[in-house]
XYZ file of C-alpha atoms in Angstrom:
673
model
C -4.875 -70.124 38.999
C -2.824 -67.468 36.830
C -4.470 -64.597 35.180
C -4.040 -64.945 31.449
C -2.596 -62.049 29.568
C -3.245 -62.631 25.947
C -1.913 -59.210 24.882
C 1.687 -60.437 25.175
C 1.317 -62.970 22.375
C 3.916 -62.307 19.695
C 2.715 -61.112 16.290
C 2.334 -63.913 13.677
C 3.614 -62.540 10.372
C 2.266 -63.836 6.932
C 4.134 -66.689 5.239
C 5.941 -64.313 2.789
C 7.204 -61.947 5.432
C 8.087 -64.992 7.684
C 10.350 -66.254 4.929
C 11.908 -62.814 4.374
C 12.575 -62.323 8.062
C 14.358 -65.679 8.443
C 16.396 -65.511 5.301
C 17.525 -61.942 5.913
C 18.614 -62.767 9.521
C 20.576 -65.727 8.069
C 22.297 -63.384 5.547
C 23.156 -60.807 8.248
C 24.335 -63.248 10.952
C 26.452 -65.678 8.837
C 29.740 -65.287 6.864
C 29.053 -64.271 3.160
C 32.524 -64.873 1.610
C 33.785 -68.222 0.306
C 36.331 -68.950 -2.489
C 36.803 -71.922 -4.520
C 40.401 -72.176 -3.311
C 39.473 -72.903 0.198
C 39.858 -76.386 1.512
C 36.838 -78.617 0.991
C 36.133 -78.989 4.705
C 36.028 -75.169 5.107
C 33.549 -74.938 2.202
C 31.389 -77.593 3.747
C 31.448 -75.862 7.027
C 30.453 -72.581 5.486
C 27.400 -73.874 3.818
C 26.380 -76.237 6.625
C 26.541 -73.245 9.033
C 24.029 -71.367 6.815
C 21.705 -74.358 6.636
C 21.755 -74.994 10.429
C 21.375 -71.352 11.297
C 18.321 -70.992 9.090
C 16.819 -74.175 10.739
C 17.430 -72.751 14.194
C 15.636 -69.425 13.315
C 12.481 -71.372 12.061
C 12.629 -73.710 15.090
C 12.793 -70.778 17.657
C 10.083 -68.629 15.970
C 7.657 -71.483 15.547
C 8.169 -72.802 19.028
C 7.552 -69.175 20.284
C 4.222 -69.160 18.585
C 3.244 -72.532 19.781
C 4.151 -71.891 23.348
C 2.556 -68.368 23.632
C -0.917 -69.366 22.256
C -3.005 -70.926 24.918
C -3.510 -74.600 24.955
C -7.066 -75.718 25.118
C -6.346 -78.637 27.440
C -4.171 -76.681 29.902
C -6.121 -73.407 30.432
C -9.104 -72.903 32.680
C -12.433 -74.391 31.388
C -13.954 -71.062 31.040
C -11.198 -69.991 28.573
C -11.291 -73.408 26.922
C -15.006 -73.038 26.069
C -14.727 -69.287 25.204
C -12.037 -70.417 22.633
C -14.350 -73.081 21.250
C -17.280 -70.557 20.988
C -15.250 -67.773 19.284
C -12.721 -69.688 17.160
C -13.902 -73.212 16.917
C -11.637 -75.374 19.119
C -11.087 -77.968 16.186
C -9.840 -75.366 13.685
C -7.710 -73.720 16.282
C -5.964 -77.000 17.169
C -5.578 -77.874 13.618
C -3.745 -74.599 12.792
C -1.377 -75.066 15.752
C -0.806 -78.690 14.730
C 0.125 -77.721 11.238
C 2.656 -75.313 12.579
C 4.219 -77.924 14.817
C 4.231 -80.447 11.864
C 6.034 -77.803 9.801
C 8.565 -77.332 12.462
C 9.222 -81.079 12.466
C 9.560 -81.192 8.683
C 12.035 -78.336 8.610
C 14.273 -80.098 11.299
C 14.080 -83.245 9.180
C 15.044 -81.452 5.818
C 17.981 -79.842 7.668
C 19.231 -83.131 9.085
C 19.090 -84.831 5.577
C 20.831 -82.119 3.718
C 23.552 -81.573 6.319
C 24.239 -85.282 6.045
C 24.543 -85.017 2.357
C 26.885 -81.818 2.574
C 29.273 -83.807 4.565
C 30.228 -85.869 1.544
C 30.155 -82.999 -1.139
C 33.217 -82.712 -3.145
C 33.091 -79.229 -4.525
C 31.903 -75.663 -3.831
C 29.288 -75.921 -6.632
C 27.830 -78.979 -4.959
C 27.654 -77.552 -1.537
C 26.148 -74.428 -2.751
C 23.574 -76.535 -4.671
C 22.675 -78.558 -1.624
C 22.354 -75.290 0.423
C 20.006 -73.719 -2.114
C 17.820 -76.839 -2.221
C 17.611 -77.068 1.564
C 16.599 -73.449 1.980
C 14.112 -73.838 -0.968
C 12.407 -76.833 0.693
C 12.127 -75.011 3.998
C 10.571 -71.968 2.351
C 8.143 -74.256 0.502
C 7.004 -75.879 3.675
C 6.305 -72.490 5.177
C 4.585 -71.198 2.105
C 1.914 -74.015 2.520
C 1.223 -72.784 6.157
C -0.121 -69.309 4.680
C -3.715 -70.150 5.825
C -2.857 -71.335 9.328
C -0.558 -68.315 9.980
C -3.242 -65.848 8.799
C -5.889 -67.626 10.937
C -3.627 -67.494 14.006
C -2.925 -63.809 13.461
C -6.589 -63.089 13.505
C -6.987 -65.082 16.675
C -4.236 -63.355 18.323
C -5.797 -59.863 17.520
C -9.207 -61.053 18.768
C -7.597 -62.488 22.076
C -5.696 -59.285 22.680
C -8.962 -57.414 22.625
C -10.701 -59.735 25.152
C -10.858 -58.395 28.569
C -8.620 -59.866 31.344
C -11.020 -62.107 33.449
C -9.835 -63.875 36.606
C -12.079 -67.086 36.877
C -11.508 -67.436 40.685
C -11.749 -64.044 42.049
C -14.858 -62.365 43.713
C -17.205 -61.884 40.696
C -20.636 -60.453 40.169
C -22.175 -61.780 37.087
C -25.147 -59.839 35.389
C -27.426 -61.790 33.061
C -30.910 -61.581 31.452
C -32.792 -60.751 28.464
C -31.324 -58.048 26.089
C -32.152 -54.395 26.900
C -33.190 -55.056 30.577
C -30.577 -52.736 32.154
C -27.573 -54.952 32.705
C -25.024 -52.434 31.148
C -26.599 -49.510 32.992
C -26.251 -51.346 36.297
C -22.502 -52.036 35.535
C -21.874 -48.342 34.636
C -23.506 -47.330 37.941
C -21.454 -49.611 40.345
C -18.003 -49.675 38.467
C -15.717 -47.321 36.682
C -16.351 -49.197 33.297
C -17.980 -47.301 30.441
C -20.217 -49.776 28.537
C -22.338 -48.543 25.692
C -25.929 -48.165 26.463
C -28.581 -47.912 23.783
C -32.292 -48.501 23.434
C -32.233 -51.477 21.409
C -31.392 -55.157 21.844
C -27.822 -56.743 21.677
C -25.994 -53.533 22.231
C -23.444 -55.529 24.129
C -21.947 -58.177 21.904
C -19.143 -59.490 24.100
C -18.067 -59.746 27.654
C -17.254 -56.560 29.438
C -15.406 -56.369 32.800
C -15.360 -53.645 35.426
C -14.171 -53.414 38.966
C -15.752 -52.075 42.203
C -14.783 -51.862 45.943
C -16.611 -53.198 48.887
C -15.343 -53.716 52.426
C -11.762 -52.799 51.134
C -11.856 -55.709 48.639
C -11.670 -55.381 44.852
C -14.711 -57.058 43.088
C -15.017 -57.935 39.529
C -18.284 -57.297 37.674
C -19.037 -58.831 34.449
C -21.626 -57.714 31.909
C -22.790 -60.551 29.593
C -24.682 -60.088 26.352
C -28.369 -60.746 26.397
C -29.897 -64.318 26.200
C -32.927 -65.450 24.272
C -35.205 -68.358 25.308
C -34.345 -70.975 22.657
C -32.574 -74.345 22.526
C -28.700 -74.417 22.975
C -28.044 -75.499 19.429
C -29.849 -72.386 18.004
C -27.920 -69.917 20.190
C -25.471 -67.736 18.195
C -21.922 -66.792 19.254
C -22.925 -63.777 21.230
C -25.287 -65.771 23.496
C -22.930 -68.588 23.888
C -20.366 -66.161 25.563
C -23.035 -65.615 28.270
C -23.786 -69.306 28.632
C -19.999 -70.102 29.001
C -19.547 -67.535 31.727
C -22.611 -68.793 33.645
C -21.481 -72.233 33.329
C -17.830 -71.913 34.504
C -17.299 -68.694 36.689
C -17.627 -68.928 40.406
C -19.792 -65.832 40.856
C -22.995 -64.426 42.336
C -25.465 -64.339 39.614
C -27.709 -61.318 39.124
C -30.771 -62.205 36.976
C -32.314 -58.942 35.930
C -36.002 -58.710 35.142
C -37.500 -55.720 33.304
C -40.981 -55.368 35.032
C -41.875 -52.495 32.741
C -41.573 -54.822 29.641
C -40.062 -51.845 27.675
C -37.285 -54.314 26.650
C -39.673 -55.989 24.259
C -40.222 -59.188 26.264
C -42.913 -59.945 28.770
C -42.516 -61.075 32.433
C -43.791 -64.430 31.178
C -41.069 -64.757 28.578
C -38.436 -63.621 31.116
C -39.628 -66.071 33.711
C -39.405 -68.895 31.150
C -35.892 -67.968 30.264
C -35.114 -68.126 34.083
C -36.278 -71.604 34.301
C -34.659 -72.781 31.219
C -31.211 -71.679 32.145
C -31.842 -72.669 35.875
C -29.289 -75.694 35.740
C -26.512 -73.088 35.019
C -27.281 -71.489 38.482
C -26.522 -74.683 40.330
C -24.070 -74.218 43.267
C -23.877 -70.595 42.801
C -25.534 -67.656 44.873
C -28.368 -66.268 42.868
C -30.441 -63.101 43.030
C -33.403 -61.913 40.915
C -33.491 -58.118 40.605
C -36.471 -56.224 39.332
C -35.322 -53.244 37.287
C -37.185 -50.053 36.014
C -39.325 -49.687 39.143
C -39.421 -45.877 38.328
C -41.760 -46.803 35.413
C -43.793 -49.530 36.951
C -44.117 -50.909 40.561
C -44.398 -54.470 41.397
C -47.833 -53.683 43.027
C -49.052 -52.496 39.665
C -48.415 -55.777 37.958
C -51.282 -58.184 37.209
C -51.799 -61.076 39.544
C -50.484 -63.464 37.109
C -47.220 -61.637 36.684
C -46.834 -61.194 40.416
C -47.244 -64.859 40.780
C -44.501 -65.725 38.201
C -42.125 -63.290 40.033
C -43.072 -64.949 43.461
C -42.313 -68.285 41.786
C -38.835 -67.073 40.892
C -38.415 -65.746 44.406
C -39.249 -69.107 46.051
C -36.709 -70.860 43.728
C -33.932 -68.272 44.551
C -34.411 -67.386 48.247
C -34.791 -70.847 49.740
C -36.697 -69.055 52.805
C -34.107 -66.570 53.919
C -36.042 -63.564 54.908
C -34.659 -60.074 56.040
C -35.738 -58.242 58.927
C -38.272 -56.163 56.935
C -39.844 -59.247 55.369
C -38.318 -58.771 51.964
C -36.254 -61.523 50.505
C -32.524 -60.819 50.393
C -32.541 -62.560 46.809
C -35.450 -60.654 45.523
C -34.614 -56.812 45.183
C -35.872 -53.931 43.280
C -33.945 -51.034 41.739
C -33.987 -48.413 39.104
C -30.773 -47.651 37.021
C -32.237 -44.412 35.846
C -32.895 -42.832 39.265
C -30.238 -45.070 41.072
C -32.800 -46.077 43.581
C -31.762 -49.441 45.140
C -28.611 -49.798 42.964
C -26.383 -49.520 46.015
C -28.516 -52.089 47.963
C -28.386 -54.601 45.160
C -24.607 -54.298 45.070
C -24.227 -54.628 48.855
C -26.592 -57.700 48.978
C -24.696 -59.425 46.257
C -21.329 -58.889 47.677
C -22.475 -60.060 51.088
C -24.187 -63.162 49.678
C -21.105 -64.105 47.657
C -18.893 -63.626 50.835
C -21.027 -65.833 52.806
C -21.109 -68.505 49.982
C -17.255 -68.553 49.721
C -16.784 -68.949 53.230
C -19.217 -71.917 53.453
C -17.493 -73.471 50.524
C -14.196 -73.188 52.175
C -15.538 -74.743 55.290
C -17.004 -77.664 53.348
C -13.673 -78.427 51.670
C -11.321 -81.053 52.823
C -8.578 -78.791 53.596
C -10.507 -77.126 56.392
C -10.655 -80.195 58.608
C -6.895 -80.739 58.138
C -6.221 -77.260 59.175
C -8.323 -77.465 62.201
C -6.538 -80.591 63.347
C -3.302 -78.759 63.300
C -4.521 -75.970 65.519
C -4.109 -76.369 69.237
C -5.662 -74.036 71.829
C -3.664 -74.024 75.062
C -5.628 -73.696 78.306
C -3.823 -72.602 81.559
C -4.026 -75.143 84.416
C -4.877 -73.523 87.762
C -2.067 -73.605 90.307
C -4.337 -73.294 93.433
C -7.988 -72.888 94.524
C -7.744 -69.107 95.081
C -10.418 -66.995 93.231
C -9.076 -64.306 90.987
C -11.863 -62.204 89.532
C -11.443 -59.590 86.916
C -10.109 -56.251 88.412
C -10.756 -52.788 86.961
C -7.885 -50.510 87.603
C -8.412 -47.461 89.710
C -9.654 -44.368 87.999
C -11.119 -46.198 84.824
C -14.630 -46.105 86.142
C -14.377 -42.404 86.946
C -12.996 -41.689 83.588
C -15.893 -43.657 81.912
C -18.526 -41.894 84.073
C -17.111 -38.550 83.114
C -17.044 -39.348 79.432
C -20.648 -40.590 79.589
C -21.789 -37.371 81.485
C -19.962 -35.345 78.857
C -17.350 -33.899 81.346
C -14.464 -35.169 79.500
C -11.281 -33.031 78.923
C -11.604 -30.442 76.127
C -9.233 -31.213 73.163
C -7.790 -29.018 70.623
C -10.306 -30.398 68.092
C -13.237 -29.341 70.371
C -11.738 -25.927 70.568
C -11.325 -25.795 66.877
C -14.973 -26.628 66.211
C -16.025 -24.155 68.977
C -14.062 -21.187 67.548
C -14.696 -21.284 63.847
C -13.287 -24.518 62.620
C -10.215 -25.399 60.490
C -8.494 -22.419 58.936
C -10.107 -19.898 61.318
C -9.044 -21.289 64.642
C -5.258 -20.807 65.705
C -4.069 -23.186 68.217
C -2.372 -21.607 71.394
C 0.790 -23.458 71.936
C 2.062 -21.184 74.811
C -0.363 -22.494 77.246
C 1.706 -25.839 77.404
C 4.947 -23.954 78.117
C 6.728 -25.378 81.247
C 8.185 -22.282 82.762
C 9.234 -21.463 86.391
C 6.552 -18.797 86.489
C 3.235 -19.228 84.785
C 3.000 -15.367 84.163
C 5.941 -15.638 81.777
C 4.108 -17.678 79.181
C 2.651 -14.751 77.351
C 5.580 -12.167 77.749
C 6.634 -10.352 74.587
C 9.379 -12.215 72.919
C 12.487 -10.041 72.269
C 13.480 -9.339 68.613
C 17.118 -9.282 67.972
C 18.783 -7.296 65.322
C 22.593 -7.001 65.015
C 23.001 -8.429 68.405
C 20.750 -5.817 70.066
C 17.389 -6.345 71.526
C 15.142 -3.956 69.667
C 12.751 -3.544 72.561
C 15.509 -1.827 74.656
C 15.494 1.027 72.109
C 11.656 1.552 71.987
C 10.434 4.456 73.844
C 7.286 3.515 75.782
C 5.924 7.089 75.447
C 6.496 7.341 71.732
C 2.818 7.342 70.817
C 2.071 10.157 73.298
C 4.945 12.169 71.968
C 3.841 11.729 68.455
C 0.347 12.923 69.254
C 1.874 15.898 70.950
C 3.933 16.869 67.817
C 0.966 16.437 65.483
C -1.113 18.714 67.775
C 1.593 21.402 67.796
C 1.914 21.151 63.892
C -1.860 21.752 63.640
C -1.709 24.751 65.848
C 1.263 26.384 64.019
C -0.600 25.882 60.643
C -3.759 27.394 62.013
C -1.840 30.444 63.255
C -0.049 30.954 59.860
C -3.429 30.640 58.059
C -4.841 33.341 60.405
C -1.903 35.697 59.830
C -2.028 35.392 56.056
C 1.491 33.795 55.811
C 0.483 30.965 53.671
C 2.823 30.410 50.743
C 1.643 31.125 47.193
C 0.927 28.256 44.893
C 3.200 27.892 41.882
C 0.270 27.687 39.606
C -1.199 30.942 40.797
C 0.216 33.589 38.184
C -2.422 36.129 38.623
C -0.487 38.471 40.734
C 2.637 38.552 38.397
C 3.306 41.215 35.941
C 4.238 40.678 32.330
C 8.049 40.729 32.822
C 7.843 38.201 35.723
C 5.524 35.834 33.672
C 8.045 35.911 30.751
C 10.892 35.059 33.093
C 8.863 32.252 34.649
C 8.164 30.883 31.249
C 11.880 30.863 30.348
C 12.697 29.037 33.546
C 10.061 26.370 32.749
C 11.250 25.997 29.204
C 14.813 25.631 30.396
C 13.859 23.118 33.069
C 11.859 20.896 30.552
C 14.822 21.014 28.183
C 17.149 19.744 30.855
C 14.741 17.086 31.807
C 14.333 15.871 28.284
C 18.002 15.690 27.628
C 18.502 13.701 30.839
C 15.856 11.332 29.757
C 17.245 10.920 26.259
C 20.849 10.021 27.750
C 19.199 7.681 30.195
C 17.270 6.016 27.429
C 20.103 5.361 25.017
C 22.792 4.827 27.725
C 25.164 7.443 26.077
C 25.230 5.212 23.026
C 23.475 7.562 20.616
C 24.558 7.350 16.982
C 26.461 10.297 15.288
C 24.071 12.693 13.623
C 25.009 13.824 10.191
C 25.744 17.470 9.633
C 22.831 18.228 7.491
C 20.608 16.801 10.282
C 22.285 18.651 13.016
C 19.917 21.342 13.497
C 21.494 22.797 16.643
C 25.097 22.561 15.228
C 26.445 20.578 18.017
C 28.969 18.832 15.679
C 31.431 21.627 15.197
C 35.162 22.135 15.617
C 34.934 23.421 19.157
C 32.991 20.365 20.385
C 35.404 18.097 18.606
C 38.418 19.933 20.090
C 36.883 19.558 23.572
C 36.218 15.897 23.169
C 39.712 15.057 21.898
C 41.188 17.008 24.641
C 39.127 15.063 27.191
C 40.663 11.884 25.742
C 44.186 13.119 26.222
C 44.909 13.652 22.582
C 46.425 16.596 20.751
C 43.545 18.145 18.676
C 45.670 20.818 16.780
C 46.215 18.708 13.602
C 42.589 17.729 13.576
C 41.485 21.220 13.931
C 43.805 22.541 11.205
C 42.688 19.871 8.803
C 38.956 20.598 9.475
C 39.466 24.392 9.016
C 41.565 24.076 5.695
C 40.018 24.393 2.369
C 38.695 20.975 1.055
C 40.871 19.589 -1.717
C 39.458 18.614 -5.152
C 38.827 15.028 -6.238
C 41.949 15.071 -8.519
C 44.233 16.288 -5.743
C 43.023 13.653 -3.266
C 43.654 10.893 -5.979
C 47.158 12.175 -6.683
C 48.082 12.257 -2.942
C 46.646 8.670 -2.459
C 48.838 7.308 -5.526
C 51.993 9.035 -3.998
C 51.159 7.345 -0.761
C 50.984 4.005 -2.224
C 54.587 4.204 -3.981
C 57.393 3.556 -1.747
C 60.853 2.226 -2.146
C 62.195 -1.185 -1.250
C 64.695 0.403 1.209
C 61.774 2.138 2.818
C 60.015 -1.169 3.484
C 63.155 -2.902 4.718
C 63.689 -0.204 7.225
C 60.364 -0.819 8.796
C 61.278 -3.052 11.647
C 59.572 -3.353 15.046
C 61.166 -5.222 17.948
C 59.004 -7.382 20.180
C 59.069 -7.091 23.894
C 58.825 -10.689 25.065
C 61.161 -12.751 22.937
C 63.705 -10.010 21.942
C 63.373 -11.164 18.244
C 62.773 -8.480 15.469
C 59.697 -8.792 13.456
C 59.678 -7.351 9.970
C 56.403 -6.046 8.890
C 55.113 -7.339 5.637
C 53.088 -4.246 4.909
C 53.787 -0.652 5.857
C 50.144 0.135 5.397
C 49.112 -2.435 7.834
C 51.539 -0.900 10.325
C 50.277 2.614 9.593
C 46.748 1.633 10.579
C 47.626 0.487 14.031
C 47.469 3.376 16.513
C 49.466 3.804 19.611
C 47.878 1.735 22.398
C 46.150 3.586 25.073
C 46.929 2.698 28.771
C 43.514 1.251 29.324
C 44.197 -1.335 26.489
C 47.010 -3.132 28.480
C 49.412 -3.242 25.524
C 52.876 -1.507 25.795
C 53.894 -1.321 22.019
C 52.452 -1.076 18.556
C 53.849 -4.435 17.818
C 51.950 -6.125 20.556
C 48.716 -4.387 19.524
C 49.171 -5.630 16.015
C 49.698 -9.141 17.109
C 46.645 -8.911 19.199
C 44.517 -7.700 16.422
C 45.855 -10.460 14.289
C 44.996 -13.202 16.740
C 41.650 -11.718 17.224
C 40.951 -11.838 13.403
C 42.001 -15.523 13.454
C 39.781 -16.416 16.226
C 36.778 -14.804 14.478
C 37.421 -16.532 11.175
C 34.569 -19.072 10.381
C 35.461 -22.617 10.627
C 35.320 -24.927 7.588
C 32.853 -27.677 8.622
C 33.908 -30.116 5.767
C 30.377 -31.492 5.733
C 30.497 -32.265 9.466
C 27.577 -32.010 11.768
C 29.523 -30.127 14.418
C 32.792 -29.831 16.147
C 32.300 -33.297 17.778
C 31.484 -34.917 14.552
C 34.336 -37.590 13.813
C 32.709 -39.534 11.120
C 34.832 -40.448 8.185
C 32.548 -41.070 5.287
C 33.183 -43.770 2.702
C 35.302 -42.301 -0.011
C 34.218 -44.737 -2.778
C 30.898 -46.598 -1.985
C 31.061 -49.964 -3.488
C 27.639 -49.872 -4.987
C 28.653 -46.702 -6.998
C 32.192 -47.897 -8.342
C 31.797 -51.760 -8.735
C 30.584 -51.527 -12.240
C 27.711 -53.288 -14.010
C 26.840 -56.861 -13.056
C 27.283 -59.584 -15.573
C 24.522 -61.655 -17.153
C 22.997 -63.849 -14.502
C 24.991 -62.221 -11.678
C 22.648 -61.126 -8.916
C 25.203 -60.429 -6.095
C 28.791 -59.188 -5.553
C 30.133 -62.057 -3.694
């Protein structure tokens, strides 16, 4: 029997959205251009295709809805009754039947109008028939608004239902409200069912899973049941009744002996006897809960007799070794006392019941008839008793006496446990000489054995050197030859102290300069003259720097030492520099090295700004350096993106979007086709 997954049912849209979906798909998936000059057969095919495509969409979507919703007659009886309880089986069937009828009507409308289109004699008549066909289809679906809305509500509720396998190993918990059913389920499974101190906290079926004997078990928590006729029970109670009637499970009937649930033991006993027909052919257990508040021995004799009566109905005389019935157990979900025992007893009882049921089935006898156990035929009369191999008895005796061989695990437990004990692997080495096992292993460095260069008397020699140093130090202290400390300035005169202070100042300055250069990595900015307190930026330093770079500093030194010109003189010299004759420009030609062609400079000013290349730049002429500078400037020029997202964007946008340049629509014109 398959496990039903109602979460995969497709969403059922409302009627209006349903119509929009189908018509929009028809508009997108079929041709949209037709002219009155076409042949009439082509026009007929154009509109017939639209009608048929619309009908196909309706048919596929309605068929999907009808197939994915569970059929009451085909699903397990548990789900069939649950559908009847939750959604009213008649209403559910009626909604699905109306959608099925709508699908048939749409198919019939399409067939009739396609037949009429075959004899249409103009584009206008074909278009009119197409609009009439689609209009009738949409009208049919508009009438299914109520059925579609109902089925969508059913789908949402079915998706929220837990996935219950009706035929797997199941523990079903039932009883009055607030007796501890949800608390028991939270203790034995990983489910998290809400627990509150009032009745009907659980309003639907909840499913949890637990493990026992390497098997997965399904635990179902049912809503509380009240003792009243079946016709008066509400939807919440009928879910429990449905589960009890159809699921093959062990039933745990929980009794609250403390009566804090609001119902007496008498009422709980009456409910047990009223729903007793639902327990037929199922393993049953009565569990007394809340024993931490009240023990069974503290009950009145009348209540004890009622519990004993339920015990006799359930147990059928099966007693455990301690005299307690296996079908009458006690527990406390608050202190968890007896919870594990109840779970174990329920699982064992269900396993036994399932095995007995399989043995009573017809298929067991057929399987046993197909099994043949072969028995060997004796070939002679010689006796061949069982023989135990030599050494086995001695090994068994040694193990029994505790004289077995010590293993690594025993040594580990003996010498500190895991993480402390380090296993000795050398003891198992197979060498020619047993004394070689714990030899010092050679350490090889650069092809040489390090142990060959280790002096065995190195520690003794070190101790001897330390002793000699101590003796020399003691002798120096005794002779007064200990060096004077640097901080001891008491024995210096004033002149010596002043000299020491200058030395220390000079040393501190050198250290500070070094640290400053190291910090900025010789990349310090140029200091303006007015902030140059130490006058480092002078003509001499400039001359030394230019000379170190291999340049002639004479012109720069002469210009720096000359009298500064006035503003008017600088302006006149600049204007004279800008005026030059045409013959002077034409004479400014530079030959290129690679192609041998002469390149005429367009601007004398641009050439004058290019200095002679230094050997470190890798350029031989001024022309090559000017060309390199020009290429570098081009490479750094920012790219015109032209509204592109990036270099890889190859999108060519529409130059004139039709909706902006098609003009106003005429009266009655709703499209551009």
